[in-house]
mmCIF file of C-alpha atoms in Angstrom:
data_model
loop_
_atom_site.group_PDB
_atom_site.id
_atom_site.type_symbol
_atom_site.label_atom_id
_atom_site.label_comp_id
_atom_site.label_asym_id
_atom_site.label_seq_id
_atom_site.Cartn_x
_atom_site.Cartn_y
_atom_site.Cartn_z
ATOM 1 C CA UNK A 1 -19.448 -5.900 0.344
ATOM 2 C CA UNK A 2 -18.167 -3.523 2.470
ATOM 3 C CA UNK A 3 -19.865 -5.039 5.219
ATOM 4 C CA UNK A 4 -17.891 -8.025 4.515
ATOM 5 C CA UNK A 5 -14.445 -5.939 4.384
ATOM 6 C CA UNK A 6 -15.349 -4.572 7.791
ATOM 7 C CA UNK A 7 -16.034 -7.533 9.459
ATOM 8 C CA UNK A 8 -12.590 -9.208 7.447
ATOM 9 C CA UNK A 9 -10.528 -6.615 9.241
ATOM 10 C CA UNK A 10 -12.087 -7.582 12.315
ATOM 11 C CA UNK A 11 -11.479 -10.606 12.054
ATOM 12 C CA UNK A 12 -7.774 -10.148 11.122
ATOM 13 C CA UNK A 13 -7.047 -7.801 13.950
ATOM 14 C CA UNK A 14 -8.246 -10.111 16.824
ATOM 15 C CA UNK A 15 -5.066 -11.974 17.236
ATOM 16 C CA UNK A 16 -3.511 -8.890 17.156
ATOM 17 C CA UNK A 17 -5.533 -7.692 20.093
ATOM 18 C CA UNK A 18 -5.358 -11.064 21.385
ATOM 19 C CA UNK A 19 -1.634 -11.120 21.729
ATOM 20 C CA UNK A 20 -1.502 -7.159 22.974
ATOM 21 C CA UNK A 21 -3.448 -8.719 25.970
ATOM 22 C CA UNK A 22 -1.195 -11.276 26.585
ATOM 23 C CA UNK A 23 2.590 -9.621 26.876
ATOM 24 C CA UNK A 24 1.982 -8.006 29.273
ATOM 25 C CA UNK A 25 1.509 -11.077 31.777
ATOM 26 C CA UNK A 26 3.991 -13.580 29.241
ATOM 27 C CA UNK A 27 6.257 -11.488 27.872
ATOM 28 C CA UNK A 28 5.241 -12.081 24.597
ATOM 29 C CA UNK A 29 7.667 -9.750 21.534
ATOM 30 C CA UNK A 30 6.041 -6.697 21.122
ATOM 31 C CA UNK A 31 4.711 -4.263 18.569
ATOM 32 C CA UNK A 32 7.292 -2.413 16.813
ATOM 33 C CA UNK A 33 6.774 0.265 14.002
ATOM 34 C CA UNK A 34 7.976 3.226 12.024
ATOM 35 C CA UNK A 35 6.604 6.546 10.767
ATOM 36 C CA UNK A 36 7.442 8.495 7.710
ATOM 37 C CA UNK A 37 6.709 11.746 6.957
ATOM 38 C CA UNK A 38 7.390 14.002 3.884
ATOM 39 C CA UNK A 39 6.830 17.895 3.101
ATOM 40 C CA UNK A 40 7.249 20.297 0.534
ATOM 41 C CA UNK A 41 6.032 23.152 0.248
ATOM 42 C CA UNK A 42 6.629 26.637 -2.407
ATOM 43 C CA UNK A 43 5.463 29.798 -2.917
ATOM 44 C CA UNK A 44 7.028 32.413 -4.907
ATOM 45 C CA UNK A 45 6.803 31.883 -9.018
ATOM 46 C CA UNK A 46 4.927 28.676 -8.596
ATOM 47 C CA UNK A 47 2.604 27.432 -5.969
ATOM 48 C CA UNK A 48 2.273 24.014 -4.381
ATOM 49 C CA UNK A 49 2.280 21.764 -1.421
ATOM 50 C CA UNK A 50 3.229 18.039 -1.130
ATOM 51 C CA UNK A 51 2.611 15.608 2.053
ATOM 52 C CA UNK A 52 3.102 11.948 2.260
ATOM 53 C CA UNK A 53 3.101 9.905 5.314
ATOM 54 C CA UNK A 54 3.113 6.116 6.197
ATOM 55 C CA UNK A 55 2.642 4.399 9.733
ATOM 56 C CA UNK A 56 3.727 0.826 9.926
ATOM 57 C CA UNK A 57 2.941 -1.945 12.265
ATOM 58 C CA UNK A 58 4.526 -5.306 12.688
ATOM 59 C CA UNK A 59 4.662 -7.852 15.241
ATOM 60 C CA UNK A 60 6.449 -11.797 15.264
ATOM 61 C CA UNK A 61 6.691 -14.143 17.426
ATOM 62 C CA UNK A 62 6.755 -18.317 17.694
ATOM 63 C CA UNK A 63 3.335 -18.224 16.289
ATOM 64 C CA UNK A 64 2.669 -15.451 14.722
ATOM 65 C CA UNK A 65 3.513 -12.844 11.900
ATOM 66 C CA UNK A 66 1.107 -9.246 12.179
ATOM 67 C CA UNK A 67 1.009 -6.337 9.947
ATOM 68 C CA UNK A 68 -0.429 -3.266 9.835
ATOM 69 C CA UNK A 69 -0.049 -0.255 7.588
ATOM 70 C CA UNK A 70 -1.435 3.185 6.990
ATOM 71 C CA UNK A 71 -0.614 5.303 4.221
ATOM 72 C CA UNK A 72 -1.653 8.857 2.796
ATOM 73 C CA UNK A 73 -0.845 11.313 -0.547
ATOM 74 C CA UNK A 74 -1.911 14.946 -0.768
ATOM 75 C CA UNK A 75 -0.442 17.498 -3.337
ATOM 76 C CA UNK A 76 -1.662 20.439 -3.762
ATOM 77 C CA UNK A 77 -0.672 22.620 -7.184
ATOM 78 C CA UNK A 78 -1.068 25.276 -9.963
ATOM 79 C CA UNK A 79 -2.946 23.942 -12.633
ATOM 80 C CA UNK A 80 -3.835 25.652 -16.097
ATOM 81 C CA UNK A 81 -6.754 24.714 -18.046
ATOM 82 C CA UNK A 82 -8.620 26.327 -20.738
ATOM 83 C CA UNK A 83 -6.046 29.421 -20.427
ATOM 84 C CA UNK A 84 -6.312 29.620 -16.824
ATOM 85 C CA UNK A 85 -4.729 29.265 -13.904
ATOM 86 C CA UNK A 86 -5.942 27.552 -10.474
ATOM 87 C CA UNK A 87 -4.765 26.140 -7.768
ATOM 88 C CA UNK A 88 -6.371 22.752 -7.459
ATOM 89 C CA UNK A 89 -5.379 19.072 -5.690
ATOM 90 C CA UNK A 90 -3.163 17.017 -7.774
ATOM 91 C CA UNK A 91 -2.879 14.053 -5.923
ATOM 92 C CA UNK A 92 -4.948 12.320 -3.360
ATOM 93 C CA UNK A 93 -4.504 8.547 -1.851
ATOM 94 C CA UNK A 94 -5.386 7.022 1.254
ATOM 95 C CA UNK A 95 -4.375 3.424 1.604
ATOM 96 C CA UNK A 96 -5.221 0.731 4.268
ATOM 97 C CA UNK A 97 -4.250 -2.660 5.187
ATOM 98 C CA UNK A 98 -3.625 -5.642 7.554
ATOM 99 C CA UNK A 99 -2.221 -8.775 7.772
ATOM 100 C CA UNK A 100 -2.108 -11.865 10.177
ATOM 101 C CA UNK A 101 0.183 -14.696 9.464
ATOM 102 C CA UNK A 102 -0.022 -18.357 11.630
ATOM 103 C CA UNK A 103 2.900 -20.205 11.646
ATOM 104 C CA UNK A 104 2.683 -24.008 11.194
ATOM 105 C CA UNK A 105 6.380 -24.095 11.162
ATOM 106 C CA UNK A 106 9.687 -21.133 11.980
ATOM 107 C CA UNK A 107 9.210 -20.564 8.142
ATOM 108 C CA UNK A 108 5.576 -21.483 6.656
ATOM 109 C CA UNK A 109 2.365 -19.868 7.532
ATOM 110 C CA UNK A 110 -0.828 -19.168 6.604
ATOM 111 C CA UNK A 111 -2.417 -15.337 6.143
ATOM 112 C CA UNK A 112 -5.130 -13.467 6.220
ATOM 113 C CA UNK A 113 -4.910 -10.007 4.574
ATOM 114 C CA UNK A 114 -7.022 -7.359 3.599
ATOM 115 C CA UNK A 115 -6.145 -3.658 1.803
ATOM 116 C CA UNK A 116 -8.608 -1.049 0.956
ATOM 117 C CA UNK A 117 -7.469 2.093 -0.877
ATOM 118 C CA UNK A 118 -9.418 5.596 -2.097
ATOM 119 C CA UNK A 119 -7.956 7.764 -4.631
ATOM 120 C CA UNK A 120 -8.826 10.546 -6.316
ATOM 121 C CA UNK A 121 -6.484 10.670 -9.210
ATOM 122 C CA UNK A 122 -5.832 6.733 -10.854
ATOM 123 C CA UNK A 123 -7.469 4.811 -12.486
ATOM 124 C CA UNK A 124 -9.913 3.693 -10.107
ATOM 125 C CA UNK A 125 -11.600 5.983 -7.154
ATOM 126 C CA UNK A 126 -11.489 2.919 -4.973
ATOM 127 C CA UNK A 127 -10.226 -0.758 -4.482
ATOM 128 C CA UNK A 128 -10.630 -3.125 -1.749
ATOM 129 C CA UNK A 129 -8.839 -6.838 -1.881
ATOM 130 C CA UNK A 130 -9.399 -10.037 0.894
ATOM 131 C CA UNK A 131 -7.581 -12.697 0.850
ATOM 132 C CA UNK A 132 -6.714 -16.145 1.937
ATOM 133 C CA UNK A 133 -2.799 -17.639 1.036
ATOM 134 C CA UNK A 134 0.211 -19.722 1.715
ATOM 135 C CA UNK A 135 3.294 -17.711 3.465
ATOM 136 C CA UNK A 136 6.731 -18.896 3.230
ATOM 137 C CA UNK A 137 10.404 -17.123 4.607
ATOM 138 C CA UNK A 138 12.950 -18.494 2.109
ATOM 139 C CA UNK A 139 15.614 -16.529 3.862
ATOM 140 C CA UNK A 140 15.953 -15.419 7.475
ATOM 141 C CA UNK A 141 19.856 -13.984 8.952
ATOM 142 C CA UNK A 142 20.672 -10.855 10.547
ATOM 143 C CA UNK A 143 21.179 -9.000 7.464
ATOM 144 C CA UNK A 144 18.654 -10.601 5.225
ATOM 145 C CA UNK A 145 15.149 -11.272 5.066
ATOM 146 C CA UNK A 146 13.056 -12.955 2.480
ATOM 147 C CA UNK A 147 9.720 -13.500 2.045
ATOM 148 C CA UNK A 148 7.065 -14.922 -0.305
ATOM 149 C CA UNK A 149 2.466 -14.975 0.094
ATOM 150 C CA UNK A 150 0.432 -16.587 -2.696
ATOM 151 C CA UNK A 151 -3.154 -17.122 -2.352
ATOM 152 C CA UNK A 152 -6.965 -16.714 -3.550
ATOM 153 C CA UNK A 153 -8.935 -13.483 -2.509
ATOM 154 C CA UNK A 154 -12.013 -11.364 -3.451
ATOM 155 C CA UNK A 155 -11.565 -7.617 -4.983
ATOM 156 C CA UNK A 156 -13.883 -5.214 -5.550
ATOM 157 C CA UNK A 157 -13.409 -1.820 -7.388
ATOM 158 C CA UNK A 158 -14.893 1.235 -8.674
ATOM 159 C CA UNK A 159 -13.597 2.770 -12.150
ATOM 160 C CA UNK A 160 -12.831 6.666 -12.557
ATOM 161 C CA UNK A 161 -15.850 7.877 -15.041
ATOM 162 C CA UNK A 162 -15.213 9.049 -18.504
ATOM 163 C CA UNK A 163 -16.477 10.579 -21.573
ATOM 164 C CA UNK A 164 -17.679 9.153 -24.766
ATOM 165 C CA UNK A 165 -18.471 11.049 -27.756
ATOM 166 C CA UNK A 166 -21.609 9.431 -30.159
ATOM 167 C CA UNK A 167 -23.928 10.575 -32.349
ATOM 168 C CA UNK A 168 -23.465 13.291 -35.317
ATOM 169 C CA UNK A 169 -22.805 15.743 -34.552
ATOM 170 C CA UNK A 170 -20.957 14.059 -32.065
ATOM 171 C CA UNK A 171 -22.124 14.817 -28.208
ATOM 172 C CA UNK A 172 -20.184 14.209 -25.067
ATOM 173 C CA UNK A 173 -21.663 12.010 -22.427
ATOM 174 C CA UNK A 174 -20.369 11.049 -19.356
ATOM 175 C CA UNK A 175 -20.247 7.912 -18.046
ATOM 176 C CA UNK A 176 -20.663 6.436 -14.560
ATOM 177 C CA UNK A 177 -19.719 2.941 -14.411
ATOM 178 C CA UNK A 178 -20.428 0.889 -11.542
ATOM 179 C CA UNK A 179 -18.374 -1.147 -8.776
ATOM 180 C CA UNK A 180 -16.930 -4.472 -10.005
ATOM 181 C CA UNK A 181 -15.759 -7.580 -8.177
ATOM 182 C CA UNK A 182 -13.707 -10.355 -9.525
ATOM 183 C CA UNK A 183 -11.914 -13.752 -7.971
ATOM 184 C CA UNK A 184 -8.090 -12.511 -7.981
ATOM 185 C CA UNK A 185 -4.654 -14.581 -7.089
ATOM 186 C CA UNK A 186 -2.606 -12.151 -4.672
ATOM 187 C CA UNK A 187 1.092 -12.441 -4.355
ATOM 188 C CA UNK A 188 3.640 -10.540 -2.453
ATOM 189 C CA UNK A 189 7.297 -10.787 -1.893
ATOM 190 C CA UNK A 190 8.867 -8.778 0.793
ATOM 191 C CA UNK A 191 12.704 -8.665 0.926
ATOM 192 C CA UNK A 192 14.555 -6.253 3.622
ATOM 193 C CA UNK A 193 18.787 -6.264 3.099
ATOM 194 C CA UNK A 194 21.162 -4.868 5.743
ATOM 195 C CA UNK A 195 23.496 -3.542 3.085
ATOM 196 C CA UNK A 196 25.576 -2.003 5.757
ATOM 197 C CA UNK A 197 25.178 -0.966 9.891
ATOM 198 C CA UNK A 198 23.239 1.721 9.498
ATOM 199 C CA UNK A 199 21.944 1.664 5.392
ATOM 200 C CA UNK A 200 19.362 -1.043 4.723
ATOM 201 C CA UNK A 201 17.407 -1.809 1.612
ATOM 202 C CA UNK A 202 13.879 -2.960 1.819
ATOM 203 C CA UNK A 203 11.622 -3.882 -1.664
ATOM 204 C CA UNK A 204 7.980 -4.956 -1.759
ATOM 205 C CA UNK A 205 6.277 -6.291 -4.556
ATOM 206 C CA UNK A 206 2.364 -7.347 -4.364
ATOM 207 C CA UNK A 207 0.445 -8.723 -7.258
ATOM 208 C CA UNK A 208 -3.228 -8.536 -7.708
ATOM 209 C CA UNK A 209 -4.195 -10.736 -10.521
ATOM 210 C CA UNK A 210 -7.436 -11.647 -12.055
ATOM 211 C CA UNK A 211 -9.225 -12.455 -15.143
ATOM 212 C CA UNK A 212 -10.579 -8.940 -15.708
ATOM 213 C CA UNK A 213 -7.434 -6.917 -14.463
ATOM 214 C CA UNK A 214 -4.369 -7.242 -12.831
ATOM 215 C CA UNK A 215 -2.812 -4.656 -10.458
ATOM 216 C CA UNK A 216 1.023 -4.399 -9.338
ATOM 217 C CA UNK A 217 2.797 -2.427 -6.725
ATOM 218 C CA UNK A 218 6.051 -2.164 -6.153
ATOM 219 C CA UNK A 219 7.780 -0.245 -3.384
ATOM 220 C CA UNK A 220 11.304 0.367 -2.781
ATOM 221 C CA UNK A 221 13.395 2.259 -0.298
ATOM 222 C CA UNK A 222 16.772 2.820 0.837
ATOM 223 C CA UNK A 223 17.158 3.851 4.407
ATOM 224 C CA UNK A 224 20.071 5.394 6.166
ATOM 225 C CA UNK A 225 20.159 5.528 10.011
ATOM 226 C CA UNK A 226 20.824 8.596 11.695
ATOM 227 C CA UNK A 227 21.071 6.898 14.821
ATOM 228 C CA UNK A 228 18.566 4.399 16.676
ATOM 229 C CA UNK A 229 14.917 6.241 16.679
ATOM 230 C CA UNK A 230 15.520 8.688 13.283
ATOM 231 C CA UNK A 231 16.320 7.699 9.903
ATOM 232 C CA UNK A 232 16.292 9.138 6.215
ATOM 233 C CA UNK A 233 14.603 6.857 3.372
ATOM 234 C CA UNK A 234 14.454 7.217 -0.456
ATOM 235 C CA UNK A 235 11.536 5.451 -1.605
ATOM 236 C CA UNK A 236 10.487 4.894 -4.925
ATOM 237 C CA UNK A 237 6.958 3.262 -5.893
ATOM 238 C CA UNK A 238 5.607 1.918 -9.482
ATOM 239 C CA UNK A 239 1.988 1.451 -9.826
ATOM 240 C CA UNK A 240 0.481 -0.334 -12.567
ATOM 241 C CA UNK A 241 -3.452 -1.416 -13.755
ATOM 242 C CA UNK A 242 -4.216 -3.479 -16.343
ATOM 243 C CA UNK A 243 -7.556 -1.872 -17.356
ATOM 244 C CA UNK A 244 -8.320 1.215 -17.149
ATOM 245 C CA UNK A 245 -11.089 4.038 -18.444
ATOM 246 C CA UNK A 246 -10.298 5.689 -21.781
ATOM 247 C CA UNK A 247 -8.131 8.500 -21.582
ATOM 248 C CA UNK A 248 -6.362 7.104 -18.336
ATOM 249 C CA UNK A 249 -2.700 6.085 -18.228
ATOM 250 C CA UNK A 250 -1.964 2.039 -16.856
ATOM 251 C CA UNK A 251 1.327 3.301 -14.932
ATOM 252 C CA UNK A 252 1.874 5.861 -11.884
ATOM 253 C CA UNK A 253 5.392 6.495 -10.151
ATOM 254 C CA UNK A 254 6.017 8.250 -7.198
ATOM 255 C CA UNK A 255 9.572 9.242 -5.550
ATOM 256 C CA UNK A 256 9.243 10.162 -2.114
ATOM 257 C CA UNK A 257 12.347 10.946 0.132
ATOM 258 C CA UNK A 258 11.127 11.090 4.054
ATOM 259 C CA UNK A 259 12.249 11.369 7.606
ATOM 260 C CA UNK A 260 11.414 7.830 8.947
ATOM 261 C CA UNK A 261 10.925 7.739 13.020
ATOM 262 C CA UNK A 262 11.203 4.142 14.374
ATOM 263 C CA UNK A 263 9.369 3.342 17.531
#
């Protein structure tokens, strides 16, 4: 399966590559993109360390609408278990993904994405989603832009193992459960709002939906320009998974505020 994956993003990235090529000798738009980048970091009475970072990739022109993302999690903090005190990793994500829209008209097209995320601390170590869909911009200005995917796709994950208690007395085993894969409906909706020259909102909402679990994301920001290249942003992200191992929670938020550099 991850085979598959692999050769998916390949296959995604070509006309990406494909239209790098070609500005140079038609003058095709080019790449633009944004980093983020958050720290914090205490020592003193408490101990910890917090770092979250994004790179994001876009690209659209007359035929085509490309995406690219990168995105990472890493908190570090004191922890106290059994009466004790350690310092131990509280939070580690990696996420991955791509995108690659056709155009059959300025406002339909069809897409290709894939997403593949590891973490270390929700309900599932891993989850990887490709899929096949319908694109459509309901609203395009200078100030506002609207946009909806739906289509079919393929996701495979692996569950966080757990403990079960059986017998009498009862002993504790734990239990490894292996990677599962499920036909899933993915939907997105992408809206960016120009509330004022420099303060813009932007919201993104994808749904992963099948008959064994359903996973949502949504991601929202506020960002304020400082002037053209730097900006501040306020993001705020909800997480949610339908099934999850005993003992696991079905929600995770994050609030992230970051210095955004746009390139």
């Amino acid at each position: 399966m991850r085979k598959l994956l692999l050769i998916s993003a390949c296959a995604l990235m070509l006309p990406a590559a494909a239209f790098a090529a070609d500005s140079g000798s038609q003058n095709i738009g080019a790449w633009s993109g944004a980093g983020e980048l958050g720290f914090a970091l205490t020592r003193g009475n408490t101990k910890s360390e917090n770092l979250n970072a994004k790179l994001n990739f876009d690209r659209e022109d007359d035929t085509w609408k490309n995406n690219i993302y990168l995105t990472a999690l890493r908190s570090k903090g004191e922890v106290t278990a059994d009466g004790a005190d350690s310092y131990q990793s509280t939070a580690n994500r990696f996420e991955a993904g791509t995108s690659a829209g056709y155009k059959l008209t300025p406002r339909s097209y069809v897409v290709g994405a894939l997403r593949y995320e590891k973490d270390d601390f929700a309900a599932y170590r891993w989850q990887s989603a490709v899929s096949l869909g319908y694109g459509y911009i309901a609203i395009k200005n200078p100030r506002t832009e609207l946009s909806f995917e739906a289509g079919p796709g393929y996701k495979r994950v692996q569950p966080i193992d757990y403990v079960v208690s059986s017998g009498e007395p009862p002993v504790a085993q734990v239990v490894h459960p292996g990677s599962d894969g499920e036909i899933i409906a993915r939907g997105l909706m992408n809206l960016h709002h120009q509330l004022t020259d420099n303060t813009a909102f932007d919201n993104k909402l994808l749904i992963e939906a099948g008959s064994d679990g359903r996973f949502y994301q949504n991601d929202a920001g506020l960002v304020v320009d400082m002037n053209a290249k730097l900006a501040l942003k306020l993001g705020y992200q909800v997480r949610y998974n339908s099934d999850v191992a005993p003992g696991a929670k079905h929600k995770d938020q994050l609030v992230t505020t970051n210095l955004v550099y746009k390139f």
